[in-house]
Amino acid sequence: MNEFEYETMKKRRQKVILRLIESDSITTQAMLKERLELEGIEVTQATLSRDIREMNLIKGADGDGYLKSRRVPKHQISHRLFVLFSMAVKRVEYSGNIIVITCEPGMAASVCAIIDELHWSEIVGTIAGNDTIFVITREGTTQQLAVQFRENNC
């Protein structure tokens, strides 16, 4: 498959994803993957996670399905992270220069995307799975950041 074909497939897949989330409450990636398969679109979990992030999809409050998020001004990101943390985060632990954030299933990508939007200089990078986020921090900043995450004072 060449680059043009890949981009065409990606655009088609993302259009279908938008149509699906707008027409029905889709609450998990597994559910979205199943719906895509019914549309004749095979996709890996990694590709689906990437699409969700690129499309700026978030899970709605109160168990609502995925929604198209609108960009939030930088000064409002901290409040958005606070709200999402209070709903999604179950535990925050750290060791060395790694913070491990355990979330409700399916919420890690959304929480991680907001952490990334903060562009904190103390954070080297993040990795999100289904319910776990690894935050790699600069030496000497891990404990301070972990406390902020624990207290939801981002």
Short mmCIF file of C-alpha atoms in Angstrom, two decimals:
data_model
loop_
_atom_site.label_atom_id
_atom_site.label_comp_id
_atom_site.label_asym_id
_atom_site.label_seq_id
_atom_site.Cartn_x
_atom_site.Cartn_y
_atom_site.Cartn_z
CA MET A 1 0.00 0.00 0.00
CA ASN A 2 1.43 3.37 -0.95
CA GLU A 3 1.17 6.57 1.09
CA PHE A 4 -1.75 7.95 -0.95
CA GLU A 5 -3.78 4.77 -0.45
CA TYR A 6 -3.02 4.79 3.27
CA GLU A 7 -4.13 8.43 3.65
CA THR A 8 -7.32 7.74 1.68
CA MET A 9 -8.11 4.72 3.87
CA LYS A 10 -7.37 6.73 7.01
CA LYS A 11 -9.66 9.60 5.96
CA ARG A 12 -12.46 7.16 5.11
CA ARG A 13 -12.02 5.33 8.41
CA GLN A 14 -12.07 8.57 10.41
CA LYS A 15 -15.21 9.76 8.59
CA VAL A 16 -16.91 6.48 9.49
CA ILE A 17 -15.76 6.83 13.11
CA LEU A 18 -17.31 10.32 13.30
CA ARG A 19 -20.56 9.08 11.79
CA LEU A 20 -20.67 6.16 14.25
CA ILE A 21 -20.05 8.24 17.37
CA GLU A 22 -22.54 10.89 16.25
CA SER A 23 -25.29 8.36 15.61
CA ASP A 24 -24.85 6.09 18.63
CA SER A 25 -23.33 6.04 22.11
CA ILE A 26 -20.07 4.13 21.72
CA THR A 27 -18.42 3.83 25.11
CA THR A 28 -15.35 1.66 24.49
CA GLN A 29 -12.68 1.14 21.87
CA ALA A 30 -13.75 -2.50 21.60
CA MET A 31 -17.28 -1.39 20.79
CA LEU A 32 -15.99 1.09 18.19
CA LYS A 33 -13.76 -1.61 16.67
CA GLU A 34 -16.78 -3.94 16.36
CA ARG A 35 -18.86 -1.23 14.69
CA LEU A 36 -16.05 -0.49 12.24
CA GLU A 37 -15.83 -4.18 11.37
CA LEU A 38 -19.57 -4.18 10.62
CA GLU A 39 -18.80 -1.35 8.19
CA GLY A 40 -16.14 -3.53 6.56
CA ILE A 41 -13.20 -1.71 8.16
CA GLU A 42 -10.59 -3.86 9.91
CA VAL A 43 -8.46 -1.88 12.35
CA THR A 44 -5.92 -2.67 15.06
CA GLN A 45 -6.29 -1.34 18.60
CA ALA A 46 -3.15 0.77 18.12
CA THR A 47 -4.52 2.37 14.94
CA LEU A 48 -7.87 2.99 16.62
CA SER A 49 -6.17 4.65 19.62
CA ARG A 50 -4.16 6.83 17.24
CA ASP A 51 -7.34 7.82 15.34
CA ILE A 52 -9.12 8.70 18.60
CA ARG A 53 -6.18 10.90 19.64
CA GLU A 54 -5.77 12.54 16.21
CA MET A 55 -9.50 13.21 15.96
CA ASN A 56 -9.51 14.72 19.45
CA LEU A 57 -12.24 12.38 20.66
CA ILE A 58 -13.04 12.24 24.35
CA LYS A 59 -15.48 10.26 26.43
CA GLY A 60 -18.50 12.20 27.58
CA ALA A 61 -19.42 12.67 31.22
CA ASP A 62 -21.70 10.25 33.04
CA GLY A 63 -20.73 7.27 30.88
CA ASP A 64 -21.67 8.93 27.61
CA GLY A 65 -19.90 7.62 24.54
CA TYR A 66 -17.08 9.20 22.57
CA LEU A 67 -17.55 12.81 21.56
CA LYS A 68 -15.67 15.16 19.27
CA SER A 69 -13.86 17.51 21.62
CA ARG A 70 -13.45 21.12 20.82
CA ARG A 71 -10.06 22.62 21.45
CA VAL A 72 -9.83 24.28 24.83
CA PRO A 73 -7.74 27.41 25.43
CA LYS A 74 -4.52 26.68 27.34
CA HIS A 75 -5.73 28.43 30.51
CA GLN A 76 -8.71 26.05 30.65
CA ILE A 77 -6.72 22.84 30.17
CA SER A 78 -5.84 22.57 33.85
CA HIS A 79 -9.51 22.71 34.79
CA ARG A 80 -10.36 20.13 32.13
CA LEU A 81 -7.62 17.84 33.45
CA PHE A 82 -8.90 18.29 37.00
CA VAL A 83 -12.42 17.29 35.95
CA LEU A 84 -11.21 14.33 33.91
CA PHE A 85 -8.86 13.20 36.68
CA SER A 86 -11.66 13.24 39.23
CA MET A 87 -13.78 11.03 36.94
CA ALA A 88 -11.15 8.73 35.44
CA VAL A 89 -8.09 8.31 37.66
CA LYS A 90 -8.07 5.51 40.21
CA ARG A 91 -4.44 5.56 41.43
CA VAL A 92 -1.16 7.48 40.99
CA GLU A 93 2.20 5.90 41.89
CA TYR A 94 5.78 6.74 41.05
CA SER A 95 9.21 5.18 41.01
CA GLY A 96 12.40 6.80 39.80
CA ASN A 97 11.46 9.15 36.99
CA ILE A 98 8.23 7.35 36.03
CA ILE A 99 4.72 8.15 37.21
CA VAL A 100 2.13 5.41 36.68
CA ILE A 101 -1.48 6.62 36.49
CA THR A 102 -4.17 3.94 36.62
CA CYS A 103 -7.50 4.97 35.11
CA GLU A 104 -10.96 3.58 34.56
CA PRO A 105 -10.93 1.23 31.54
CA GLY A 106 -10.85 3.13 28.25
CA MET A 107 -9.98 6.49 29.82
CA ALA A 108 -6.17 6.52 29.74
CA ALA A 109 -5.87 7.93 26.20
CA SER A 110 -8.14 10.88 27.03
CA VAL A 111 -6.31 11.72 30.25
CA CYS A 112 -2.94 11.32 28.53
CA ALA A 113 -3.96 13.62 25.64
CA ILE A 114 -4.77 16.39 28.09
CA ILE A 115 -1.50 15.87 29.98
CA ASP A 116 0.31 16.18 26.64
CA GLU A 117 -1.53 19.43 25.85
CA LEU A 118 -0.06 20.98 28.99
CA HIS A 119 3.45 20.85 27.50
CA TRP A 120 5.00 20.74 30.97
CA SER A 121 8.77 21.04 30.76
CA GLU A 122 9.10 18.48 33.58
CA ILE A 123 7.53 15.79 31.38
CA VAL A 124 9.77 14.06 28.84
CA GLY A 125 6.97 11.93 27.40
CA THR A 126 3.84 9.89 28.00
CA ILE A 127 2.53 6.50 26.93
CA ALA A 128 -1.12 5.47 27.30
CA GLY A 129 -2.77 2.10 27.12
CA ASN A 130 -6.39 1.26 27.85
CA ASP A 131 -6.31 1.97 31.58
CA THR A 132 -2.69 2.91 32.38
CA ILE A 133 -0.48 5.90 31.62
CA PHE A 134 3.29 6.07 32.02
CA VAL A 135 4.59 9.62 32.48
CA ILE A 136 8.36 9.89 32.08
CA THR A 137 9.68 12.91 33.95
CA ARG A 138 12.94 14.80 34.14
CA GLU A 139 15.17 13.80 37.05
CA GLY A 140 14.18 15.43 40.34
CA THR A 141 10.62 16.37 39.34
CA THR A 142 8.75 13.06 39.66
CA GLN A 143 7.57 13.32 43.25
CA GLN A 144 6.32 16.89 42.82
CA LEU A 145 4.34 15.99 39.68
CA ALA A 146 2.96 12.79 41.24
CA VAL A 147 1.65 14.81 44.19
CA GLN A 148 -0.01 17.28 41.78
CA PHE A 149 -1.65 14.41 39.92
CA ARG A 150 -2.77 12.76 43.16
CA GLU A 151 -4.33 15.95 44.46
CA ASN A 152 -5.94 16.74 41.07
CA ASN A 153 -4.30 20.17 41.22
CA CYS A 154 -3.02 20.10 37.68
#
